[in-house]
Amino acid sequence: MAEIKAPVFPESVADGTIVEWHVTEGQQVNRDDLLAEIETDKVVLEVVAPDNGVVTKIVKQVDDTVLSDELIGEFEAGASAGAAPAVDPDQPAAPVQEKQATDGGEPVQATDKKGDAETDHKDQSPAVRKAAKESGVDPKNVEGSGRGGRVTKTDMASPTLKADSSIKSDSGRPVAESTGERTEKRVPMTRLRKRVAERLLSASQDTAMLTTFNEVNMKPLMDLRTKYKDKFEKRHGVRLGFMSLFVRAATEALKRFPAVNASLDGDDIVYHGFYDIGVAVSSDRGLVVPVLRDTDRMSMADVESKIRELGGKAQEGKLGLDEMTGGTFTISNGGVFGSLMSTPILNPPQTAILGMHAINDRPMAVDGKVEILPMMYLALSYDHRMIDGKEAVQFLVTIKELVEDPSLLLLDL
């Protein structure tokens, strides 16, 4: 008999919550099969089977809080599901559960939980199941807009609840009630959402945050992308986007203005001799910021490939702690959602964050003439305790110049 334990959490993570068991007691599994998921303040950690065998006991249930390396279950290596796990002969057998027929008929024998789960999930996509786990709303209680009443991910994002039930979360608390056409939904915040809220509030209260703005002509970059995107994708196997050039431009600007790449540690200023740029990504679980390491050593193809990889992990909730910590600067692109202008909030202990926005055609004065150009507003929020206004403005102007003339990056000018 072996123990199933929670992973060893980093020092910055106090505890976690079991959000899902993927197996039941008595179920046979293979080595490295996913057993459970534990959500911490930053990421979701996976617990896998240590060997081939049978899960004999689940000690910690869904929504239970667990500590680092705490026992959450028991496992018998080499056993098979056909042989029932050893039980205490003095312990009474578990009663067979029954459920009442919905039409008021005779009680109906409950089926195996695993069988029920497979039936319930058969017509649900992974995205729908994940949204259901996050919100606590059962898709069976949501009006589906898909073919044949199928519930889609969009339905789960803004659910229209069926009027014949009061829907409860996994914790038993009502999360939605329907009263005619007016509905309410109450769900507990996830650990990640709580952590994001705490950090954003702390950033606004504990820093002297100020934002400076500028605008950039995106036509040169768009022309460059149009000219070389097919060759770039054929050569490197990844699409050429705008983010890679902004990462390169930000890296060059950080080299010229080291204070923007520094951080505060109490009364000390820590100047970093490396460039680890975080790229804010919106996922179903909330905002996460995976980090690109040593961007000064990365090509544009490397940047695009890594962003794609980290973005995929973010959507699947599989980012590791090492992929989300230690950044020295952050870039947030609200333009993908249509944002025209915003003031991004700092990601402490970093002292600056760059905000990109939507590209819109606007009339601009060029050499005494009016031209229609694709323009983007840029915003740089910074901690005024660390960075002077002159440095912040010059940093943003440097990015503007490099984006408007990409050849400056290629020629190292």
GROMACS .gro file of C-alpha atoms in nm:
model
  413
    1MET     CA    1   0.000   0.000   0.000
    2ALA     CA    2   0.138   0.342  -0.099
    3GLU     CA    3   0.036   0.695  -0.014
    4ILE     CA    4  -0.093   0.952  -0.260
    5LYS     CA    5   0.032   1.292  -0.149
    6ALA     CA    6  -0.013   1.650  -0.260
    7PRO     CA    7   0.286   1.795  -0.445
    8VAL     CA    8   0.548   1.988  -0.252
    9PHE     CA    9   0.438   2.351  -0.283
   10PRO     CA   10   0.688   2.637  -0.328
   11GLU     CA   11   0.754   2.860  -0.027
   12SER     CA   12   0.522   3.130  -0.165
   13VAL     CA   13   0.225   2.888  -0.172
   14ALA     CA   14   0.073   2.807   0.166
   15ASP     CA   15  -0.191   2.554   0.068
   16GLY     CA   16  -0.419   2.437  -0.211
   17THR     CA   17  -0.769   2.312  -0.280
   18ILE     CA   18  -0.867   1.987  -0.449
   19VAL     CA   19  -1.079   2.092  -0.745
   20GLU     CA   20  -1.133   1.752  -0.908
   21TRP     CA   21  -1.069   1.381  -0.867
   22HIS     CA   22  -1.039   1.207  -1.203
   23VAL     CA   23  -1.070   0.861  -1.047
   24THR     CA   24  -1.292   0.685  -0.796
   25GLU     CA   25  -1.208   0.443  -0.517
   26GLY     CA   26  -1.137   0.097  -0.656
   27GLN     CA   27  -1.051   0.227  -1.002
   28GLN     CA   28  -0.751   0.078  -1.179
   29VAL     CA   29  -0.497   0.323  -1.321
   30ASN     CA   30  -0.167   0.313  -1.504
   31ARG     CA   31   0.155   0.483  -1.408
   32ASP     CA   32   0.145   0.863  -1.459
   33ASP     CA   33  -0.234   0.866  -1.513
   34LEU     CA   34  -0.393   1.187  -1.383
   35LEU     CA   35  -0.555   1.127  -1.044
   36ALA     CA   36  -0.645   1.470  -0.910
   37GLU     CA   37  -0.601   1.842  -0.963
   38ILE     CA   38  -0.506   2.083  -0.684
   39GLU     CA   39  -0.557   2.457  -0.734
   40THR     CA   40  -0.318   2.695  -0.559
   41ASP     CA   41  -0.300   3.073  -0.561
   42LYS     CA   42  -0.105   3.066  -0.887
   43VAL     CA   43  -0.149   2.743  -1.082
   44VAL     CA   44  -0.332   2.412  -1.093
   45LEU     CA   45  -0.103   2.123  -0.995
   46GLU     CA   46  -0.161   1.768  -1.114
   47VAL     CA   47  -0.130   1.455  -0.900
   48VAL     CA   48  -0.043   1.146  -1.104
   49ALA     CA   49  -0.036   0.775  -1.028
   50PRO     CA   50   0.303   0.660  -0.892
   51ASP     CA   51   0.269   0.316  -1.054
   52ASN     CA   52   0.022   0.072  -1.211
   53GLY     CA   53  -0.240  -0.030  -0.959
   54VAL     CA   54  -0.566   0.062  -0.788
   55VAL     CA   55  -0.677   0.370  -0.596
   56THR     CA   56  -0.798   0.210  -0.273
   57LYS     CA   57  -0.902   0.517  -0.073
   58ILE     CA   58  -0.966   0.887  -0.128
   59VAL     CA   59  -0.881   1.074   0.192
   60LYS     CA   60  -0.933   1.436   0.081
   61GLN     CA   61  -1.249   1.524  -0.109
   62VAL     CA   62  -1.322   1.797  -0.365
   63ASP     CA   63  -1.307   2.148  -0.209
   64ASP     CA   64  -1.093   2.022   0.082
   65THR     CA   65  -0.789   2.234   0.163
   66VAL     CA   66  -0.458   2.046   0.157
   67LEU     CA   67  -0.107   2.137   0.267
   68SER     CA   68   0.220   2.069   0.093
   69ASP     CA   69   0.301   1.695   0.080
   70GLU     CA   70  -0.019   1.608   0.272
   71LEU     CA   71  -0.183   1.266   0.235
   72ILE     CA   72  -0.483   1.283   0.002
   73GLY     CA   73  -0.537   0.917  -0.086
   74GLU     CA   74  -0.407   0.561  -0.077
   75PHE     CA   75  -0.287   0.341  -0.360
   76GLU     CA   76  -0.209  -0.028  -0.401
   77ALA     CA   77   0.061  -0.091  -0.659
   78GLY     CA   78   0.024  -0.395  -0.883
   79ALA     CA   79  -0.340  -0.456  -0.790
   80SER     CA   80  -0.620  -0.485  -1.041
   81ALA     CA   81  -0.972  -0.352  -1.032
   82GLY     CA   82  -1.112  -0.706  -1.051
   83ALA     CA   83  -0.984  -0.781  -0.704
   84ALA     CA   84  -1.164  -0.574  -0.446
   85PRO     CA   85  -0.935  -0.381  -0.212
   86ALA     CA   86  -0.895  -0.511   0.141
   87VAL     CA   87  -1.164  -0.384   0.378
   88ASP     CA   88  -1.224  -0.402   0.747
   89PRO     CA   89  -1.453  -0.702   0.810
   90ASP     CA   90  -1.617  -0.520   1.100
   91GLN     CA   91  -1.705  -0.219   0.884
   92PRO     CA   92  -2.064  -0.231   0.748
   93ALA     CA   93  -2.109  -0.230   0.374
   94ALA     CA   94  -2.190   0.102   0.216
   95PRO     CA   95  -2.563   0.138   0.150
   96VAL     CA   96  -2.681   0.140  -0.207
   97GLN     CA   97  -2.791   0.489  -0.304
   98GLU     CA   98  -3.128   0.545  -0.461
   99LYS     CA   99  -3.281   0.838  -0.639
  100GLN     CA  100  -3.647   0.914  -0.695
  101ALA     CA  101  -3.788   0.908  -1.046
  102THR     CA  102  -3.853   1.260  -1.173
  103ASP     CA  103  -4.208   1.174  -1.276
  104GLY     CA  104  -4.304   1.065  -0.926
  105GLY     CA  105  -4.278   0.691  -0.999
  106GLU     CA  106  -4.102   0.415  -0.805
  107PRO     CA  107  -3.749   0.466  -0.674
  108VAL     CA  108  -3.490   0.396  -0.939
  109GLN     CA  109  -3.168   0.209  -0.861
  110ALA     CA  110  -2.871   0.446  -0.888
  111THR     CA  111  -2.616   0.353  -1.151
  112ASP     CA  112  -2.242   0.342  -1.102
  113LYS     CA  113  -2.096   0.688  -1.050
  114LYS     CA  114  -1.842   0.640  -1.322
  115GLY     CA  115  -2.112   0.531  -1.563
  116ASP     CA  116  -2.318   0.837  -1.474
  117ALA     CA  117  -2.023   1.064  -1.527
  118GLU     CA  118  -1.950   0.915  -1.866
  119THR     CA  119  -2.313   0.954  -1.969
  120ASP     CA  120  -2.329   1.312  -1.842
  121HIS     CA  121  -2.007   1.408  -2.017
  122LYS     CA  122  -2.069   1.229  -2.344
  123ASP     CA  123  -2.230   1.531  -2.509
  124GLN     CA  124  -2.013   1.792  -2.341
  125SER     CA  125  -1.694   1.933  -2.488
  126PRO     CA  126  -1.383   1.963  -2.269
  127ALA     CA  127  -1.428   2.341  -2.266
  128VAL     CA  128  -1.784   2.305  -2.133
  129ARG     CA  129  -1.673   2.062  -1.863
  130LYS     CA  130  -1.394   2.296  -1.759
  131ALA     CA  131  -1.630   2.596  -1.744
  132ALA     CA  132  -1.873   2.390  -1.537
  133LYS     CA  133  -1.596   2.303  -1.292
  134GLU     CA  134  -1.494   2.668  -1.259
  135SER     CA  135  -1.845   2.809  -1.211
  136GLY     CA  136  -2.007   2.522  -1.025
  137VAL     CA  137  -2.305   2.535  -1.263
  138ASP     CA  138  -2.418   2.198  -1.401
  139PRO     CA  139  -2.450   2.218  -1.783
  140LYS     CA  140  -2.768   2.009  -1.753
  141ASN     CA  141  -2.934   2.314  -1.594
  142VAL     CA  142  -2.826   2.555  -1.870
  143GLU     CA  143  -3.024   2.634  -2.183
  144GLY     CA  144  -2.809   2.519  -2.476
  145SER     CA  145  -2.784   2.719  -2.798
  146GLY     CA  146  -2.606   2.449  -2.998
  147ARG     CA  147  -2.751   2.190  -3.232
  148GLY     CA  148  -3.016   1.983  -3.059
  149GLY     CA  149  -2.996   2.196  -2.745
  150ARG     CA  150  -2.628   2.118  -2.694
  151VAL     CA  151  -2.459   2.340  -2.434
  152THR     CA  152  -2.160   2.533  -2.572
  153LYS     CA  153  -1.870   2.714  -2.405
  154THR     CA  154  -2.042   3.045  -2.483
  155ASP     CA  155  -2.354   2.924  -2.303
  156MET     CA  156  -2.147   2.846  -1.992
  157ALA     CA  157  -1.975   3.187  -2.001
  158SER     CA  158  -2.311   3.364  -1.967
  159PRO     CA  159  -2.557   3.088  -1.876
  160THR     CA  160  -2.929   3.116  -1.932
  161LEU     CA  161  -3.066   2.894  -1.659
  162LYS     CA  162  -3.365   2.670  -1.697
  163ALA     CA  163  -3.663   2.804  -1.510
  164ASP     CA  164  -3.757   2.478  -1.340
  165SER     CA  165  -3.480   2.452  -1.085
  166SER     CA  166  -3.271   2.630  -0.826
  167ILE     CA  167  -2.915   2.546  -0.923
  168LYS     CA  168  -2.655   2.477  -0.658
  169SER     CA  169  -2.279   2.469  -0.668
  170ASP     CA  170  -2.064   2.175  -0.565
  171SER     CA  171  -2.045   2.325  -0.217
  172GLY     CA  172  -2.423   2.318  -0.188
  173ARG     CA  173  -2.471   2.696  -0.192
  174PRO     CA  174  -2.723   2.837  -0.439
  175VAL     CA  175  -2.539   2.988  -0.732
  176ALA     CA  176  -2.836   3.082  -0.945
  177GLU     CA  177  -3.205   3.130  -0.913
  178SER     CA  178  -3.454   3.191  -1.186
  179THR     CA  179  -3.748   3.427  -1.138
  180GLY     CA  180  -3.923   3.464  -1.468
  181GLU     CA  181  -3.677   3.633  -1.704
  182ARG     CA  182  -3.456   3.770  -1.423
  183THR     CA  183  -3.172   3.551  -1.302
  184GLU     CA  184  -2.891   3.577  -1.054
  185LYS     CA  185  -2.578   3.372  -1.018
  186ARG     CA  186  -2.357   3.348  -0.711
  187VAL     CA  187  -2.034   3.149  -0.733
  188PRO     CA  188  -1.733   3.136  -0.501
  189MET     CA  189  -1.416   3.301  -0.632
  190THR     CA  190  -1.146   3.062  -0.742
  191ARG     CA  191  -0.812   3.076  -0.569
  192LEU     CA  192  -0.652   3.223  -0.880
  193ARG     CA  193  -0.915   3.497  -0.904
  194LYS     CA  194  -0.867   3.579  -0.535
  195ARG     CA  195  -0.492   3.599  -0.582
  196VAL     CA  196  -0.524   3.823  -0.888
  197ALA     CA  197  -0.760   4.052  -0.697
  198GLU     CA  198  -0.521   4.076  -0.402
  199ARG     CA  199  -0.221   4.157  -0.621
  200LEU     CA  200  -0.404   4.420  -0.824
  201LEU     CA  201  -0.533   4.589  -0.509
  202SER     CA  202  -0.188   4.578  -0.355
  203ALA     CA  203  -0.032   4.729  -0.669
  204SER     CA  204  -0.272   5.023  -0.665
  205GLN     CA  205  -0.229   5.087  -0.291
  206ASP     CA  206   0.142   5.019  -0.236
  207THR     CA  207   0.299   5.182  -0.544
  208ALA     CA  208   0.316   5.537  -0.679
  209MET     CA  209   0.175   5.428  -1.013
  210LEU     CA  210   0.165   5.671  -1.302
  211THR     CA  211   0.089   5.614  -1.671
  212THR     CA  212   0.232   5.788  -1.977
  213PHE     CA  213   0.087   5.749  -2.327
  214ASN     CA  214   0.206   5.768  -2.686
  215GLU     CA  215   0.085   5.654  -3.025
  216VAL     CA  216   0.263   5.451  -3.288
  217ASN     CA  217   0.217   5.425  -3.663
  218MET     CA  218   0.175   5.054  -3.730
  219LYS     CA  219   0.195   5.080  -4.111
  220PRO     CA  220   0.568   4.993  -4.141
  221LEU     CA  221   0.526   4.690  -3.920
  222MET     CA  222   0.208   4.581  -4.098
  223ASP     CA  223   0.379   4.616  -4.437
  224LEU     CA  224   0.674   4.411  -4.311
  225ARG     CA  225   0.443   4.140  -4.181
  226THR     CA  226   0.243   4.128  -4.506
  227LYS     CA  227   0.561   4.098  -4.713
  228TYR     CA  228   0.731   3.824  -4.516
  229LYS     CA  229   0.461   3.636  -4.322
  230ASP     CA  230   0.436   3.346  -4.570
  231LYS     CA  231   0.813   3.298  -4.592
  232PHE     CA  232   0.842   3.332  -4.215
  233GLU     CA  233   0.579   3.066  -4.147
  234LYS     CA  234   0.725   2.831  -4.409
  235ARG     CA  235   1.076   2.867  -4.264
  236HIS     CA  236   0.996   2.857  -3.892
  237GLY     CA  237   0.663   2.675  -3.876
  238VAL     CA  238   0.497   2.953  -3.676
  239ARG     CA  239   0.297   3.261  -3.779
  240LEU     CA  240   0.456   3.606  -3.765
  241GLY     CA  241   0.265   3.832  -3.527
  242PHE     CA  242   0.311   4.179  -3.384
  243MET     CA  243   0.394   4.062  -3.032
  244SER     CA  244   0.737   3.928  -3.124
  245LEU     CA  245   0.855   4.264  -3.255
  246PHE     CA  246   0.714   4.445  -2.951
  247VAL     CA  247   0.901   4.201  -2.727
  248ARG     CA  248   1.222   4.267  -2.919
  249ALA     CA  249   1.162   4.643  -2.909
  250ALA     CA  250   1.089   4.632  -2.535
  251THR     CA  251   1.406   4.430  -2.474
  252GLU     CA  252   1.618   4.687  -2.657
  253ALA     CA  253   1.451   4.972  -2.467
  254LEU     CA  254   1.513   4.792  -2.135
  255LYS     CA  255   1.883   4.773  -2.219
  256ARG     CA  256   1.891   5.150  -2.265
  257PHE     CA  257   1.690   5.227  -1.950
  258PRO     CA  258   1.792   4.978  -1.678
  259ALA     CA  259   1.566   5.137  -1.416
  260VAL     CA  260   1.260   5.012  -1.606
  261ASN     CA  261   1.401   4.658  -1.584
  262ALA     CA  262   1.468   4.686  -1.210
  263SER     CA  263   1.259   4.599  -0.905
  264LEU     CA  264   1.224   4.718  -0.548
  265ASP     CA  265   1.312   4.494  -0.254
  266GLY     CA  266   1.238   4.690   0.061
  267ASP     CA  267   1.473   4.989   0.054
  268ASP     CA  268   1.697   4.829  -0.210
  269ILE     CA  269   1.684   4.869  -0.587
  270VAL     CA  270   1.762   4.544  -0.771
  271TYR     CA  271   1.896   4.599  -1.124
  272HIS     CA  272   1.852   4.283  -1.328
  273GLY     CA  273   2.120   4.185  -1.578
  274PHE     CA  274   1.874   3.970  -1.773
  275TYR     CA  275   1.549   4.031  -1.958
  276ASP     CA  276   1.254   3.810  -1.862
  277ILE     CA  277   0.939   3.957  -2.014
  278GLY     CA  278   0.596   3.843  -1.903
  279VAL     CA  279   0.313   3.838  -2.157
  280ALA     CA  280  -0.033   3.875  -2.002
  281VAL     CA  281  -0.273   3.605  -2.123
  282SER     CA  282  -0.646   3.585  -2.055
  283SER     CA  283  -0.761   3.230  -1.982
  284ASP     CA  284  -1.087   3.073  -1.867
  285ARG     CA  285  -0.948   3.072  -1.513
  286GLY     CA  286  -0.843   3.437  -1.515
  287LEU     CA  287  -0.545   3.652  -1.607
  288VAL     CA  288  -0.208   3.479  -1.601
  289VAL     CA  289   0.135   3.612  -1.698
  290PRO     CA  290   0.372   3.346  -1.836
  291VAL     CA  291   0.731   3.465  -1.870
  292LEU     CA  292   0.966   3.459  -2.170
  293ARG     CA  293   1.319   3.400  -2.038
  294ASP     CA  294   1.627   3.582  -2.174
  295THR     CA  295   1.445   3.760  -2.454
  296ASP     CA  296   1.771   3.928  -2.558
  297ARG     CA  297   1.885   3.586  -2.679
  298MET     CA  298   1.562   3.496  -2.858
  299SER     CA  299   1.487   3.541  -3.227
  300MET     CA  300   1.146   3.658  -3.340
  301ALA     CA  301   1.063   3.300  -3.435
  302ASP     CA  302   1.163   3.185  -3.085
  303VAL     CA  303   0.938   3.449  -2.930
  304GLU     CA  304   0.638   3.360  -3.146
  305SER     CA  305   0.686   2.987  -3.081
  306LYS     CA  306   0.720   3.033  -2.704
  307ILE     CA  307   0.419   3.265  -2.681
  308ARG     CA  308   0.211   3.008  -2.867
  309GLU     CA  309   0.331   2.731  -2.637
  310LEU     CA  310   0.267   2.925  -2.315
  311GLY     CA  311  -0.068   3.053  -2.441
  312GLY     CA  312  -0.182   2.696  -2.506
  313LYS     CA  313  -0.076   2.589  -2.158
  314ALA     CA  314  -0.259   2.887  -2.008
  315GLN     CA  315  -0.584   2.789  -2.176
  316GLU     CA  316  -0.545   2.430  -2.054
  317GLY     CA  317  -0.448   2.539  -1.701
  318LYS     CA  318  -0.115   2.359  -1.726
  319LEU     CA  319   0.130   2.643  -1.666
  320GLY     CA  320   0.396   2.560  -1.410
  321LEU     CA  321   0.502   2.793  -1.131
  322ASP     CA  322   0.846   2.831  -1.288
  323GLU     CA  323   0.678   2.958  -1.606
  324MET     CA  324   0.489   3.234  -1.422
  325THR     CA  325   0.741   3.375  -1.176
  326GLY     CA  326   1.050   3.592  -1.192
  327GLY     CA  327   0.960   3.832  -1.474
  328THR     CA  328   1.133   4.171  -1.490
  329PHE     CA  329   0.885   4.349  -1.722
  330THR     CA  330   0.534   4.280  -1.855
  331ILE     CA  331   0.348   4.344  -2.181
  332SER     CA  332  -0.032   4.337  -2.189
  333ASN     CA  333  -0.222   4.345  -2.519
  334GLY     CA  334  -0.578   4.462  -2.461
  335GLY     CA  335  -0.609   4.538  -2.831
  336VAL     CA  336  -0.700   4.177  -2.908
  337PHE     CA  337  -1.028   4.246  -2.724
  338GLY     CA  338  -1.083   4.585  -2.889
  339SER     CA  339  -0.946   4.812  -2.617
  340LEU     CA  340  -0.867   5.160  -2.754
  341MET     CA  341  -0.680   5.288  -2.448
  342SER     CA  342  -0.622   5.177  -2.089
  343THR     CA  343  -0.394   5.219  -1.790
  344PRO     CA  344  -0.242   4.876  -1.719
  345ILE     CA  345  -0.176   4.791  -1.354
  346LEU     CA  346   0.173   4.701  -1.235
  347ASN     CA  347   0.271   4.343  -1.165
  348PRO     CA  348   0.480   4.378  -0.845
  349PRO     CA  349   0.768   4.361  -0.775
  350GLN     CA  350   0.815   4.481  -1.134
  351THR     CA  351   0.824   4.857  -1.175
  352ALA     CA  352   0.670   4.895  -1.522
  353ILE     CA  353   0.421   4.741  -1.764
  354LEU     CA  354   0.354   4.818  -2.131
  355GLY     CA  355  -0.002   4.822  -2.261
  356MET     CA  356  -0.078   4.762  -2.630
  357HIS     CA  357  -0.417   4.848  -2.777
  358ALA     CA  358  -0.635   4.817  -3.085
  359ILE     CA  359  -0.510   4.928  -3.426
  360ASN     CA  360  -0.750   5.178  -3.584
  361ASP     CA  361  -0.728   5.387  -3.900
  362ARG     CA  362  -0.708   5.756  -3.808
  363PRO     CA  363  -0.636   6.079  -4.002
  364MET     CA  364  -0.283   6.193  -3.922
  365ALA     CA  365  -0.082   6.497  -4.034
  366VAL     CA  366   0.223   6.384  -4.233
  367ASP     CA  367   0.452   6.648  -4.392
  368GLY     CA  368   0.170   6.900  -4.395
  369LYS     CA  369  -0.079   6.657  -4.548
  370VAL     CA  370  -0.355   6.446  -4.397
  371GLU     CA  371  -0.308   6.071  -4.437
  372ILE     CA  372  -0.513   5.779  -4.308
  373LEU     CA  373  -0.279   5.557  -4.104
  374PRO     CA  374  -0.324   5.250  -3.883
  375MET     CA  375  -0.247   5.387  -3.537
  376MET     CA  376  -0.212   5.224  -3.196
  377TYR     CA  377  -0.207   5.387  -2.854
  378LEU     CA  378   0.068   5.266  -2.622
  379ALA     CA  379   0.058   5.304  -2.244
  380LEU     CA  380   0.342   5.262  -1.997
  381SER     CA  381   0.245   5.237  -1.630
  382TYR     CA  382   0.539   5.270  -1.393
  383ASP     CA  383   0.626   5.309  -1.027
  384HIS     CA  384   0.721   5.672  -0.984
  385ARG     CA  385   0.919   5.588  -0.669
  386MET     CA  386   1.167   5.405  -0.890
  387ILE     CA  387   1.136   5.558  -1.237
  388ASP     CA  388   1.142   5.930  -1.315
  389GLY     CA  389   0.898   6.072  -1.567
  390LYS     CA  390   1.180   6.154  -1.810
  391GLU     CA  391   1.300   5.792  -1.816
  392ALA     CA  392   0.948   5.658  -1.861
  393VAL     CA  393   0.871   5.892  -2.152
  394GLN     CA  394   1.203   5.823  -2.323
  395PHE     CA  395   1.154   5.449  -2.278
  396LEU     CA  396   0.813   5.465  -2.447
  397VAL     CA  397   0.945   5.690  -2.725
  398THR     CA  398   1.223   5.435  -2.789
  399ILE     CA  399   0.966   5.158  -2.837
  400LYS     CA  400   0.768   5.385  -3.070
  401GLU     CA  401   1.076   5.457  -3.284
  402LEU     CA  402   1.177   5.090  -3.305
  403VAL     CA  403   0.826   4.977  -3.402
  404GLU     CA  404   0.786   5.250  -3.663
  405ASP     CA  405   1.124   5.162  -3.816
  406PRO     CA  406   1.192   4.788  -3.761
  407SER     CA  407   1.521   4.813  -3.952
  408LEU     CA  408   1.669   4.985  -3.646
  409LEU     CA  409   1.635   4.654  -3.460
  410LEU     CA  410   1.790   4.453  -3.743
  411LEU     CA  411   2.085   4.692  -3.772
  412ASP     CA  412   2.122   4.729  -3.393
  413LEU     CA  413   2.091   5.109  -3.412
   0.00000   0.00000   0.00000
